[in-house]
Short mmCIF file of C-alpha atoms and ligand atoms in Angstrom, two decimals:
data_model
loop_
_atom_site.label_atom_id
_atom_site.label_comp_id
_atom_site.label_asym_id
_atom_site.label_seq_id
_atom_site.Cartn_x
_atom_site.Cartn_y
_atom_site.Cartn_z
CA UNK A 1 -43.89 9.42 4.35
CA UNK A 2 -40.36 8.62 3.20
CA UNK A 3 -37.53 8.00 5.56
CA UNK A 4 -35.08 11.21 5.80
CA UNK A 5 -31.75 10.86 3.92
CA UNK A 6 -28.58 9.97 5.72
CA UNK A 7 -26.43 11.99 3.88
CA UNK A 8 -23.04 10.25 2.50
CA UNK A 9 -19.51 11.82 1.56
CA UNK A 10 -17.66 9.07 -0.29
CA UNK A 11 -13.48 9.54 -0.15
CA UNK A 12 -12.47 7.17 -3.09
CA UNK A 13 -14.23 5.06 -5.72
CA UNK A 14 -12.05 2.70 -7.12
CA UNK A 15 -12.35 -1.16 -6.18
CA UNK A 16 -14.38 -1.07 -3.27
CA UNK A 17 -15.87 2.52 -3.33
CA UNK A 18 -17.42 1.61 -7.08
CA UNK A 19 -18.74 -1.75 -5.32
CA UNK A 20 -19.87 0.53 -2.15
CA UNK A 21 -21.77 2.59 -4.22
CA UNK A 22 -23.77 -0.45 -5.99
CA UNK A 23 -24.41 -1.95 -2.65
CA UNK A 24 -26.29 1.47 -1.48
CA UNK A 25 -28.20 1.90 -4.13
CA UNK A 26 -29.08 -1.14 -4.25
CA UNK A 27 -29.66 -1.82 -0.11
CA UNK A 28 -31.04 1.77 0.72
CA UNK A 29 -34.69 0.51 0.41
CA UNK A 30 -34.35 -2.33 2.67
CA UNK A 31 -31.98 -0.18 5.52
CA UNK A 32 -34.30 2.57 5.03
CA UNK A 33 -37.23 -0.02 6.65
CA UNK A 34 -34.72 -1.32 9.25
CA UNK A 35 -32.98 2.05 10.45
CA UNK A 36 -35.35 4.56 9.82
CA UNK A 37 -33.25 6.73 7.57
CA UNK A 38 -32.28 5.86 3.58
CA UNK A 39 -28.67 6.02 2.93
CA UNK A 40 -27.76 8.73 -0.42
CA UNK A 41 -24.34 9.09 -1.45
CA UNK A 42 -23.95 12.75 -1.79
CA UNK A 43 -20.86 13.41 -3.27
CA UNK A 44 -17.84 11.86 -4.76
CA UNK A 45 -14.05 12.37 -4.14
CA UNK A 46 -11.61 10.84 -6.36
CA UNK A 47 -8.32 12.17 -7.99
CA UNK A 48 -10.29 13.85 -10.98
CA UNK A 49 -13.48 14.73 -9.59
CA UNK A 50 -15.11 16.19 -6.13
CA UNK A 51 -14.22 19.07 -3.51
CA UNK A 52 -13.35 17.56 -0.06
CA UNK A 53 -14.69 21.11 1.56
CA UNK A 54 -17.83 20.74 -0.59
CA UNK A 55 -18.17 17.06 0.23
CA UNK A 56 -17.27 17.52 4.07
CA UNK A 57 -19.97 20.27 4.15
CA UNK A 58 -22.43 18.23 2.35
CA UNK A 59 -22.46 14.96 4.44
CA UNK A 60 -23.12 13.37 7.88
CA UNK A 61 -20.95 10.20 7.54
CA UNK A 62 -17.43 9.74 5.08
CA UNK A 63 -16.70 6.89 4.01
CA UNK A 64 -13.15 6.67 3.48
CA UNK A 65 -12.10 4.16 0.70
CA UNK A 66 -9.05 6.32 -0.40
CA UNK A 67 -6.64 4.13 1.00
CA UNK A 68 -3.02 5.03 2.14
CA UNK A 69 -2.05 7.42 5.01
CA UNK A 70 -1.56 10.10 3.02
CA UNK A 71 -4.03 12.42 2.12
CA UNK A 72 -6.57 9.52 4.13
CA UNK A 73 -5.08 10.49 7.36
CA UNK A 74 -5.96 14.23 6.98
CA UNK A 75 -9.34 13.79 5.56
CA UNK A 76 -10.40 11.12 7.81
CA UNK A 77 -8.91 13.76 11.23
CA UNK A 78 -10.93 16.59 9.53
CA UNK A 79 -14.25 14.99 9.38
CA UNK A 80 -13.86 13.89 12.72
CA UNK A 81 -13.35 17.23 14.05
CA UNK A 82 -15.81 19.00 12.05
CA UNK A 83 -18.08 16.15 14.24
CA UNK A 84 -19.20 13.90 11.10
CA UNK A 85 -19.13 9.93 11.69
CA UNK A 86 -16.76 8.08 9.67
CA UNK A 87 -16.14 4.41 8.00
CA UNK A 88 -13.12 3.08 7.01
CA UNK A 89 -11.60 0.52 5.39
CA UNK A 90 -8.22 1.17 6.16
CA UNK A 91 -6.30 -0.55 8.53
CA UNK A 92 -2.49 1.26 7.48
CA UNK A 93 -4.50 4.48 8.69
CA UNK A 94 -6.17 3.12 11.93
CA UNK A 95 -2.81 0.90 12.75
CA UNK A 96 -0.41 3.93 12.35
CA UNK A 97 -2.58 7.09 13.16
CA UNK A 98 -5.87 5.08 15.46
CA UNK A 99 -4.54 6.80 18.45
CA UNK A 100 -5.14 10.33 17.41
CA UNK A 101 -8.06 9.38 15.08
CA UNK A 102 -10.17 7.42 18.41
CA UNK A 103 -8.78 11.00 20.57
CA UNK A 104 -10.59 13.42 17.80
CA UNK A 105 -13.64 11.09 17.25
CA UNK A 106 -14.13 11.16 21.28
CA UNK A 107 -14.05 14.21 21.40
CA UNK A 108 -16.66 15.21 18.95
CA UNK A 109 -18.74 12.39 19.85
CA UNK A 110 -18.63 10.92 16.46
CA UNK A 111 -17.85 7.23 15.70
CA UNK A 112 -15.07 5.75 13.96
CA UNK A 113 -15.94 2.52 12.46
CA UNK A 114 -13.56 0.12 10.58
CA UNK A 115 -14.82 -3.38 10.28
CA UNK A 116 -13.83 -3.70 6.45
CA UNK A 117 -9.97 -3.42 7.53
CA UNK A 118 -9.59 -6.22 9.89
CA UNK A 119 -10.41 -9.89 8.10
CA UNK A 120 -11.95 -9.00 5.28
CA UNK A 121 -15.89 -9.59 5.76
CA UNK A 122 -15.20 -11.50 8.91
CA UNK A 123 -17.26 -9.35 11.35
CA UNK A 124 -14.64 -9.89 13.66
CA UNK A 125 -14.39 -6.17 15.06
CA UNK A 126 -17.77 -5.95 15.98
CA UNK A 127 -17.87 -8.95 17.62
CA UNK A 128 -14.96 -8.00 20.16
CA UNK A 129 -16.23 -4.43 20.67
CA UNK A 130 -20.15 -5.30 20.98
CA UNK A 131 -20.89 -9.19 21.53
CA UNK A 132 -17.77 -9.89 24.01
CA UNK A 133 -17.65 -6.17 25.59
CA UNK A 134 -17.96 -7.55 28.40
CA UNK A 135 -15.66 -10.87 28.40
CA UNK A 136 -12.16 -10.53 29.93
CA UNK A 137 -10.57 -11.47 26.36
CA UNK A 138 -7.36 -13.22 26.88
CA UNK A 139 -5.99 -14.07 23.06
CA UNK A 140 -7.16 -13.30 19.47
CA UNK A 141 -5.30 -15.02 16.71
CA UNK A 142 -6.14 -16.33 13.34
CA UNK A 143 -5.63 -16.02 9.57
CA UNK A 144 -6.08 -12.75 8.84
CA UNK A 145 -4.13 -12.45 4.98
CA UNK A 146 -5.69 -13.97 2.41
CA UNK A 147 -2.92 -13.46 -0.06
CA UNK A 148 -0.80 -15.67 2.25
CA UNK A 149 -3.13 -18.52 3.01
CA UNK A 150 -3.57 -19.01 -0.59
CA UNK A 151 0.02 -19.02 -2.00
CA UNK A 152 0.48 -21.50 0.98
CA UNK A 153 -2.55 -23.61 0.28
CA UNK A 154 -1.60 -23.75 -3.33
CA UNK A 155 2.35 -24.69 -2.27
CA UNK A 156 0.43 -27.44 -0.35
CA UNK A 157 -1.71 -28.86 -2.78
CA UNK A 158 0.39 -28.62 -5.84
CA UNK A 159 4.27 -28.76 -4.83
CA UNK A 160 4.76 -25.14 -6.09
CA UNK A 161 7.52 -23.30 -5.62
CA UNK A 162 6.80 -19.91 -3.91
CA UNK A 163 7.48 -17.94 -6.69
CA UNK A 164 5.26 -19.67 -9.12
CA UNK A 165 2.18 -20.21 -6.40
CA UNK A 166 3.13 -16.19 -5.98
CA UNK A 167 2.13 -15.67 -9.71
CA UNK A 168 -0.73 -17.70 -9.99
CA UNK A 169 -2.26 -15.65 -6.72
CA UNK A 170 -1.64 -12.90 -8.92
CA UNK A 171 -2.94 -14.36 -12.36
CA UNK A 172 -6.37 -14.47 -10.03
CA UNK A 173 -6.27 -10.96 -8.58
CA UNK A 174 -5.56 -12.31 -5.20
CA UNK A 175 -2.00 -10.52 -5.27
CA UNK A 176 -1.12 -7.38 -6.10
CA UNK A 177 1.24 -6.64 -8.84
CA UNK A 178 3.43 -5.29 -5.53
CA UNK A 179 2.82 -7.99 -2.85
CA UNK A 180 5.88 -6.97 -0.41
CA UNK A 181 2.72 -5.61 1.94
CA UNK A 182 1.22 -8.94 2.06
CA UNK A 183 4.12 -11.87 1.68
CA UNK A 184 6.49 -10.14 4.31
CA UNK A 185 3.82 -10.25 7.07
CA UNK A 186 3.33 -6.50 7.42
CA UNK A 187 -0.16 -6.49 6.42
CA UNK A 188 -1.07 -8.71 8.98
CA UNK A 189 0.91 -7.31 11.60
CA UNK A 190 -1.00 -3.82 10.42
CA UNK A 191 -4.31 -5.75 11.44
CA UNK A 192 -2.56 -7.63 14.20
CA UNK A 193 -1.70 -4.23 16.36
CA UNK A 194 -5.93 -2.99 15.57
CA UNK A 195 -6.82 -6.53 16.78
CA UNK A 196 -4.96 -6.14 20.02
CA UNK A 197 -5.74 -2.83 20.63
CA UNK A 198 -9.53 -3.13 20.64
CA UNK A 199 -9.60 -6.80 22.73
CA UNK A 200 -6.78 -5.45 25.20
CA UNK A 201 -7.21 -1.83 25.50
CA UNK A 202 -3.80 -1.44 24.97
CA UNK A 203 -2.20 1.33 22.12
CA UNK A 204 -0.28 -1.31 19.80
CA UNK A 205 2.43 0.64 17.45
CA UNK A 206 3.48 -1.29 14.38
CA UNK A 207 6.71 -1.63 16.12
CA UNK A 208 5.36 -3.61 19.02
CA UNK A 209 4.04 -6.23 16.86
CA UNK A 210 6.97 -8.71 16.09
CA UNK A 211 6.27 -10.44 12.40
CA UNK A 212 7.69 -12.48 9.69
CA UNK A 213 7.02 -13.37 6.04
CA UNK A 214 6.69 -16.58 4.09
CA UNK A 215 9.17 -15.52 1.39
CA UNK A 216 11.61 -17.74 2.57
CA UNK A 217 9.29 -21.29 3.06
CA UNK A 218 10.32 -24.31 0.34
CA UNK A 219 8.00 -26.63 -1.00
CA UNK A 220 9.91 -29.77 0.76
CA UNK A 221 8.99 -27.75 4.05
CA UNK A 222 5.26 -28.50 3.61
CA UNK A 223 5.86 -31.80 1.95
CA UNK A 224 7.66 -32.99 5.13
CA UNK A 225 5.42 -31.45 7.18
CA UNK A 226 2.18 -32.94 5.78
CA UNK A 227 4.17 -36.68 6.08
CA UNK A 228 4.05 -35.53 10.16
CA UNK A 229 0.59 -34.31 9.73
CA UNK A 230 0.95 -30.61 9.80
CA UNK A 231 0.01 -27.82 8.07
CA UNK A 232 1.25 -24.60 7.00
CA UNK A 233 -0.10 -21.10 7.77
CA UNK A 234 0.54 -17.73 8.00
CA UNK A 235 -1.05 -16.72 11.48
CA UNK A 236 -1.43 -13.78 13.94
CA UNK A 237 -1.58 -13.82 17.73
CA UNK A 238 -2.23 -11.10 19.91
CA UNK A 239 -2.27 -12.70 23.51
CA UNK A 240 -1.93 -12.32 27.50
CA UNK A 241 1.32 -13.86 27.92
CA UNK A 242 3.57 -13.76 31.38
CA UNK A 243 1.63 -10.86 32.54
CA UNK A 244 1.97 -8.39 29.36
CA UNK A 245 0.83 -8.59 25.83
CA UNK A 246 2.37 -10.42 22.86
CA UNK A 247 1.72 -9.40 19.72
CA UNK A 248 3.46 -11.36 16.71
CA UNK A 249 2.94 -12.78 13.22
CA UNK A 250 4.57 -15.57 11.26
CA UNK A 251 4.41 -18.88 9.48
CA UNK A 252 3.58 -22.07 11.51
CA UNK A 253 2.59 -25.18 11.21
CA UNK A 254 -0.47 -26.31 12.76
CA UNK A 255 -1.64 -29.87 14.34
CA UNK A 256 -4.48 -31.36 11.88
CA UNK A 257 -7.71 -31.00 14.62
CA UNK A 258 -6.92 -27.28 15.17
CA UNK A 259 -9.62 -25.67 13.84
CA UNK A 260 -7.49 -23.04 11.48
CA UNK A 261 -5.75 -26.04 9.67
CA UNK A 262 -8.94 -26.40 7.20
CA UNK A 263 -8.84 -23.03 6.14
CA UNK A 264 -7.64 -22.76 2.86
CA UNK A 265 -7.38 -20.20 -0.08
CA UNK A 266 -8.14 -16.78 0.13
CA UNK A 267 -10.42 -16.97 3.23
CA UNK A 268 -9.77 -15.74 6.62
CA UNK A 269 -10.38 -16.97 9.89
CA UNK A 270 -9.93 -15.40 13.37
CA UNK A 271 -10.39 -17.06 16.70
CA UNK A 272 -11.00 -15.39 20.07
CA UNK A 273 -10.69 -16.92 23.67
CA UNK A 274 -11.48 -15.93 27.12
CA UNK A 275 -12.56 -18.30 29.80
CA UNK A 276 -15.94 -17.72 29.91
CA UNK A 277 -16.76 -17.98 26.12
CA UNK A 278 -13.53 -20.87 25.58
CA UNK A 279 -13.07 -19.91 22.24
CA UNK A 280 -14.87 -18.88 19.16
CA UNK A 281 -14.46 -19.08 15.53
CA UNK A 282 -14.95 -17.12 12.61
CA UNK A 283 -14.19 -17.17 8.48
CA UNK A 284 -15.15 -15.59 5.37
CA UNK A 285 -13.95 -14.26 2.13
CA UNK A 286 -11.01 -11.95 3.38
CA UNK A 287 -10.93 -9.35 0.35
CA UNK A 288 -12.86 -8.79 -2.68
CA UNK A 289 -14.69 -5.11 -3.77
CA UNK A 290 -18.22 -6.44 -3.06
CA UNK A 291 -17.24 -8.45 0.50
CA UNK A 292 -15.18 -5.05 1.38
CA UNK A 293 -17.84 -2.99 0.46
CA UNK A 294 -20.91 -4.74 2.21
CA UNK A 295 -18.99 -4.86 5.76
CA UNK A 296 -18.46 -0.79 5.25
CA UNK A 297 -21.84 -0.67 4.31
CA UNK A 298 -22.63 -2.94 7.68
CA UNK A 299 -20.71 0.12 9.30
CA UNK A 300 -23.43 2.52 7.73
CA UNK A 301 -26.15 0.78 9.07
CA UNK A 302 -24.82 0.63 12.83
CA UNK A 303 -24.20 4.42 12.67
CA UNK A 304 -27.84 4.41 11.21
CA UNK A 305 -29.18 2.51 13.69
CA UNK A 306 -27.89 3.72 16.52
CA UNK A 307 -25.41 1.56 17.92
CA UNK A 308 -21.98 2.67 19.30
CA UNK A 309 -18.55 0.31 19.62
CA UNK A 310 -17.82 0.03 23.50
CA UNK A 311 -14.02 0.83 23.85
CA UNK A 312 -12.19 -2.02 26.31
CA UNK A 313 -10.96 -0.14 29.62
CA UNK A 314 -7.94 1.01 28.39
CA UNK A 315 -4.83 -1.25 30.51
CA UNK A 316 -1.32 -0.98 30.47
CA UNK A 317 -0.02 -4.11 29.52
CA UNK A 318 4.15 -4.54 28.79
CA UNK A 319 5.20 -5.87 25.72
CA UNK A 320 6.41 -9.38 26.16
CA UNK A 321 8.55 -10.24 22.95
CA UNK A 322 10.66 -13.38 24.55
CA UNK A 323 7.81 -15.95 24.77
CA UNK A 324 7.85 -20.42 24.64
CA UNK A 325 7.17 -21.29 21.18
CA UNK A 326 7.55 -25.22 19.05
CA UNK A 327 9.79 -25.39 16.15
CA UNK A 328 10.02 -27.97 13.37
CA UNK A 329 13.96 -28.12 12.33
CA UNK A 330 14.83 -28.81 8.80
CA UNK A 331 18.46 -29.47 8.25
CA UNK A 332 20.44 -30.97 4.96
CA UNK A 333 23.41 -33.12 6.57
CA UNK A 334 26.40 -34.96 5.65
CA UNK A 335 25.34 -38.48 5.72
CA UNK A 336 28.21 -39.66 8.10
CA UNK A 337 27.95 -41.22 11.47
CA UNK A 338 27.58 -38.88 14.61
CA UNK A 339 25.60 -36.50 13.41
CA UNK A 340 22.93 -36.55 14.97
CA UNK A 341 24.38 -37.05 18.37
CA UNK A 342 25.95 -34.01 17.32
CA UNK A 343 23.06 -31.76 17.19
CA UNK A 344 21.14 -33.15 19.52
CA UNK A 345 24.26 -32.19 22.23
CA UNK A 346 23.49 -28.40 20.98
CA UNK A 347 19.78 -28.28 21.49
CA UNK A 348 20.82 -30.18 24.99
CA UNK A 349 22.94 -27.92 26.07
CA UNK A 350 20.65 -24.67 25.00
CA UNK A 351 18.19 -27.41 27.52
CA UNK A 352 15.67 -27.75 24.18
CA UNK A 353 14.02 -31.18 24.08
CA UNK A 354 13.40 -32.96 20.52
CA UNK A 355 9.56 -34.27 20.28
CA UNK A 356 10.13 -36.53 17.21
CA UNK A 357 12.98 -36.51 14.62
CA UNK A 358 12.55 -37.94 11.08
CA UNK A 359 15.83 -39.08 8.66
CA UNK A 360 14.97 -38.81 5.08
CA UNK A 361 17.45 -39.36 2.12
CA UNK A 362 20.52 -40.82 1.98
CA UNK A 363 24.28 -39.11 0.53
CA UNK A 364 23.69 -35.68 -0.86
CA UNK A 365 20.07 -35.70 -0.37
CA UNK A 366 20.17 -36.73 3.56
CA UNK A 367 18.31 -34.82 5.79
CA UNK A 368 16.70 -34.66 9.30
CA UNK A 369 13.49 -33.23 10.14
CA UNK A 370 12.77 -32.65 13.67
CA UNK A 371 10.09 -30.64 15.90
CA UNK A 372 10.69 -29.30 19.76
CA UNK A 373 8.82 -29.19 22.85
CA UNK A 374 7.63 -25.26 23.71
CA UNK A 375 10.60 -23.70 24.75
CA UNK A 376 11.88 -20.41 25.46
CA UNK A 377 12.62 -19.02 21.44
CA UNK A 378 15.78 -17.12 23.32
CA UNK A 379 16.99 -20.45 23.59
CA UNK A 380 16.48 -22.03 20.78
CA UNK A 381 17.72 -19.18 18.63
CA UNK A 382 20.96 -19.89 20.37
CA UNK A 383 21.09 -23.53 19.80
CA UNK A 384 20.18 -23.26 16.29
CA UNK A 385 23.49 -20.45 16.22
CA UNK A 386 25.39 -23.54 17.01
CA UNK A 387 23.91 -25.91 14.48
CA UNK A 388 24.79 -23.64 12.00
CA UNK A 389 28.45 -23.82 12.89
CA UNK A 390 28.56 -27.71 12.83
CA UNK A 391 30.57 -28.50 9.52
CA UNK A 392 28.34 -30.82 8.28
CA UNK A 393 25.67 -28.94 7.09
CA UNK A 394 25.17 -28.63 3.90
CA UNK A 395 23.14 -25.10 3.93
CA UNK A 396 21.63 -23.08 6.59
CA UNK A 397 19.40 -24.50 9.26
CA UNK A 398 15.31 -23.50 7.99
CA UNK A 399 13.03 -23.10 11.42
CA UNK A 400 9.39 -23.06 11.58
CA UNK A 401 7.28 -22.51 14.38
CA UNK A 402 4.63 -25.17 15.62
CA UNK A 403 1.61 -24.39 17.34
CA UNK A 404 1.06 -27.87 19.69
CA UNK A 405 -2.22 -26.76 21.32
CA UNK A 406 -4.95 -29.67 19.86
CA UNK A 407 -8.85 -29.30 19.78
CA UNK A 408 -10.79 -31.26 20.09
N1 LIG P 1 -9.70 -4.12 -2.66
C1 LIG P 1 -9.97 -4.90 -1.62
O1 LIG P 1 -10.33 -6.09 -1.78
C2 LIG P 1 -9.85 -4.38 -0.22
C3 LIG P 1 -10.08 -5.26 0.88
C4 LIG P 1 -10.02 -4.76 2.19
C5 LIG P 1 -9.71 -3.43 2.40
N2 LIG P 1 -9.46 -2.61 1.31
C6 LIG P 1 -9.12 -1.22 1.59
O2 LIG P 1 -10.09 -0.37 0.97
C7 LIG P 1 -9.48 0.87 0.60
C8 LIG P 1 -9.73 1.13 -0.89
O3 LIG P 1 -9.14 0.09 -1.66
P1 LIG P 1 -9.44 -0.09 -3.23
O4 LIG P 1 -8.94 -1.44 -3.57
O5 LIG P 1 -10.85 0.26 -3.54
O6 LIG P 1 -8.44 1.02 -3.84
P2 LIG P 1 -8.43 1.58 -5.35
O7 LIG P 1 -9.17 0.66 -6.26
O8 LIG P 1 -7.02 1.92 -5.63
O9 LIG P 1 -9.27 2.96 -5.27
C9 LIG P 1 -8.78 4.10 -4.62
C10 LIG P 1 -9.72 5.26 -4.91
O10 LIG P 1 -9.21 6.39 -4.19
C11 LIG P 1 -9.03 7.49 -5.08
N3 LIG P 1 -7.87 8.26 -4.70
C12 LIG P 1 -6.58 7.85 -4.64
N4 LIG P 1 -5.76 8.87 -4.25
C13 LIG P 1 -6.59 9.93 -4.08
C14 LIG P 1 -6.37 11.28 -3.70
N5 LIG P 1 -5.14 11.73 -3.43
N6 LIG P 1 -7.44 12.11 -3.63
C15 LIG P 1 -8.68 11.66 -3.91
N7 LIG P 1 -8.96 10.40 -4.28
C16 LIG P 1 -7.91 9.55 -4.36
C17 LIG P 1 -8.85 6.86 -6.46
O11 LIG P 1 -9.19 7.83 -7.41
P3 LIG P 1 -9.23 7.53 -9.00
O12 LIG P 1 -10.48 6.71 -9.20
O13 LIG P 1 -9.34 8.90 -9.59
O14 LIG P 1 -7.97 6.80 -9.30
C18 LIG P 1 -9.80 5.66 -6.38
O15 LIG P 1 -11.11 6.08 -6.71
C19 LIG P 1 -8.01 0.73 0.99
O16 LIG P 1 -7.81 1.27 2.27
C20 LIG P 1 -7.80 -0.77 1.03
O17 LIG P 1 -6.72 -1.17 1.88
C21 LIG P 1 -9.52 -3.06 0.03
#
């Protein structure tokens, strides 16, 4: 006898819904035999052709590849109420509107599953909500924009400017033609805030993550960097920190053995620790239509199959936002005596402590390249106020953070 049909509304069928749609026709045998039921897609939405009310009718899951808040936002709430299951991969949707989306899915005793907007095919969601549901999580970072890790990666390995690694990311698609999203960190603060909400239990607005860009990094950053062994990433934490939550995003270097340094291109990579597991790792392929569309598809299947997320006991968790972080220091000098005595009487006085310093160049070209001990960033954010003053500076002060923590 053949398995009944799940029945599937599909919102969108552009990039990934086209590649969605492949994948189920292709797949429906084989999850058929696994989950009892064969997956159909039973109607189409797109901007010429479909009825949501026809399609909402029609279909036990949607599958919401629209994209955007706006119409996603209402379709995705109406399904929910009307008490159909629904897969997203939209994390601008579950990062701005999750709160009332998880309220209206609870409530109908539907699921709302989104592993395709967090990392890409990294199958990092279900991992925190179903393999460590039980684990007292304590921090969740990683590399979770593939855009960023490979302008950075190709800044590394050619000597690119940023605007020219920029371009070639999107010569090969892995840009968009509008990439303010992506390079000023907002992206990944987007999947930062769904990140922290599901291993903390904690509602994270957008405005509680705090996050930075790598619009403003220089090629003769990374080059001095890689002399002191470092490398150069755009990363995301989401951590227990002085007895609240800190949620942030921005570019820092990273000590070779850590296990994110390797990661290069358009991959992502997400670690999670908690002092039973110590830590785990996982990469993939962080975009792509097919990846996208096979971890919604995953999504399917778990519905399919069965299986619900477990929510973490919600907690109420401050937002920490003045934390101990590393910096590396880049500044152009004079080259005069003094100097450094100079600067090193600011960070003193601020009480920051220099880890190693570097002097490179000599007349117009001298420099000094230095990294901190972890310090409070209050305070050196006011020593680097003072730099800035000193007269012999020959352009403004360029501060990266360093993450010190080694693996072994
Ligand atoms: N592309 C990736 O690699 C990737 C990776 C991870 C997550 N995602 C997420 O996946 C989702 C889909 O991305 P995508 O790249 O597939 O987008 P896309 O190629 O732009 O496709 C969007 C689809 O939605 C339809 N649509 C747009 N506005 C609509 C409206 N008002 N009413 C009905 N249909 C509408 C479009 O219709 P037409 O066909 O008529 O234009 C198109 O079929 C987004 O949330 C995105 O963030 C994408």
């Amino acid at each position: 006898m053949p398995a009944e049909v799940a029945r599937i509304g599909l919102l969108g069928s552009g990039t990934v819904g086209s590649a969605f749609r492949d994948l189920v026709a292709e797949r429906a045998e084989a999850i058929a035999g696994a989950a009892g039921r064969t997956p159909e897609i039973t109607g189409v939405l797109r901007r010429t052709e479909g009825n949501f009310e026809r399609i909402l009718e029609d279909s036990e899951i949607v599958v919401e590849l629209i994209g955007g808040t706006d119409p996603a936002r209402e379709y995705v709430m109406r399904a929910l109420q009307a008490g159909r299951h629904v897969v997203t991969a939209n994390k601008q949707l579950i990062a701005q509107f999750g709160d009332e989306l998880f309220d209206a899915a609870r409530e109908s005793g539907v699921q709302l599953r989104f592993e395709a907007a967090v990392a890409g095919v990294v199958p990092v969601i279900r991992v925190i909500q179903e393999s460590l549901a039980a684990t007292e999580i304590t921090k969740v970072f990683g590399i979770v924009n593939g855009t960023t890790n490979f302008i950075l990666s190709e800044m590394t390995s050619t000597g690119a400017s940023y605007a020219d690694a920029l371009a070639r990311a999107q010569e090969l698609g892995y840009a968009e033609a509008d990439p303010t999203e992506d390079v000023e960190g907002t992206d990944a603060a987007a999947k930062m805030a769904i990140l922290a909400r599901l291993a903390f239990g904690v509602p994270v607005a957008l405005d509680d993550v705090s996050y930075q860009g790598i619009t403003e990094i220089q090629p003769d950053d990374i080059a001095y960097a890689k002399e002191l062994g470092l490398s150069l990433k755009l990363l995301g934490i989401a951590e227990r920190r002085d007895g609240g939550l800190s949620v942030r995003v921005f570019p820092c270097f990273l000590y070779p053995r850590h296990p994110l340094a390797p990661v290069e291109g358009p991959f992502n990579a997400v670690m999670v620790e908690a002092p039973t597991i110590t830590e785990i790792t996982m990469s993939g392929p962080g975009a792509g239509g097919v990846e996208t569309a096979s971890a919604v598809l995953g999504d399917v299947f778990s519905i399919l199959s069965g299986r619900a997320p477990v929510h973490a006991a919600r907690e109420s968790l401050e937002i920490v936002r003045d934390i101990s972080s590393s910096f590396y220091l880049h500044l152009e000098v004079a080259d005069r005596p003094g100097v450094l005595a100079q600067i090193a009487d600011v960070l003193g006085r601020s009480g920051v402590s220099v880890r190693s310093v570097v002097q490179r160049g000599l007349g117009d070209d001298a420099r000094l390249v230095m990294v901190m001990h972890e310090g409070p960033e209050a305070r050196f954010f006011e020593a680097l106020e003072g730099i800035a003053l000193l007269d012999f500076l020959r352009s403004q002060p360029r501060a990266i953070r360093v993450i010190e923590e080694e693996f072994v």
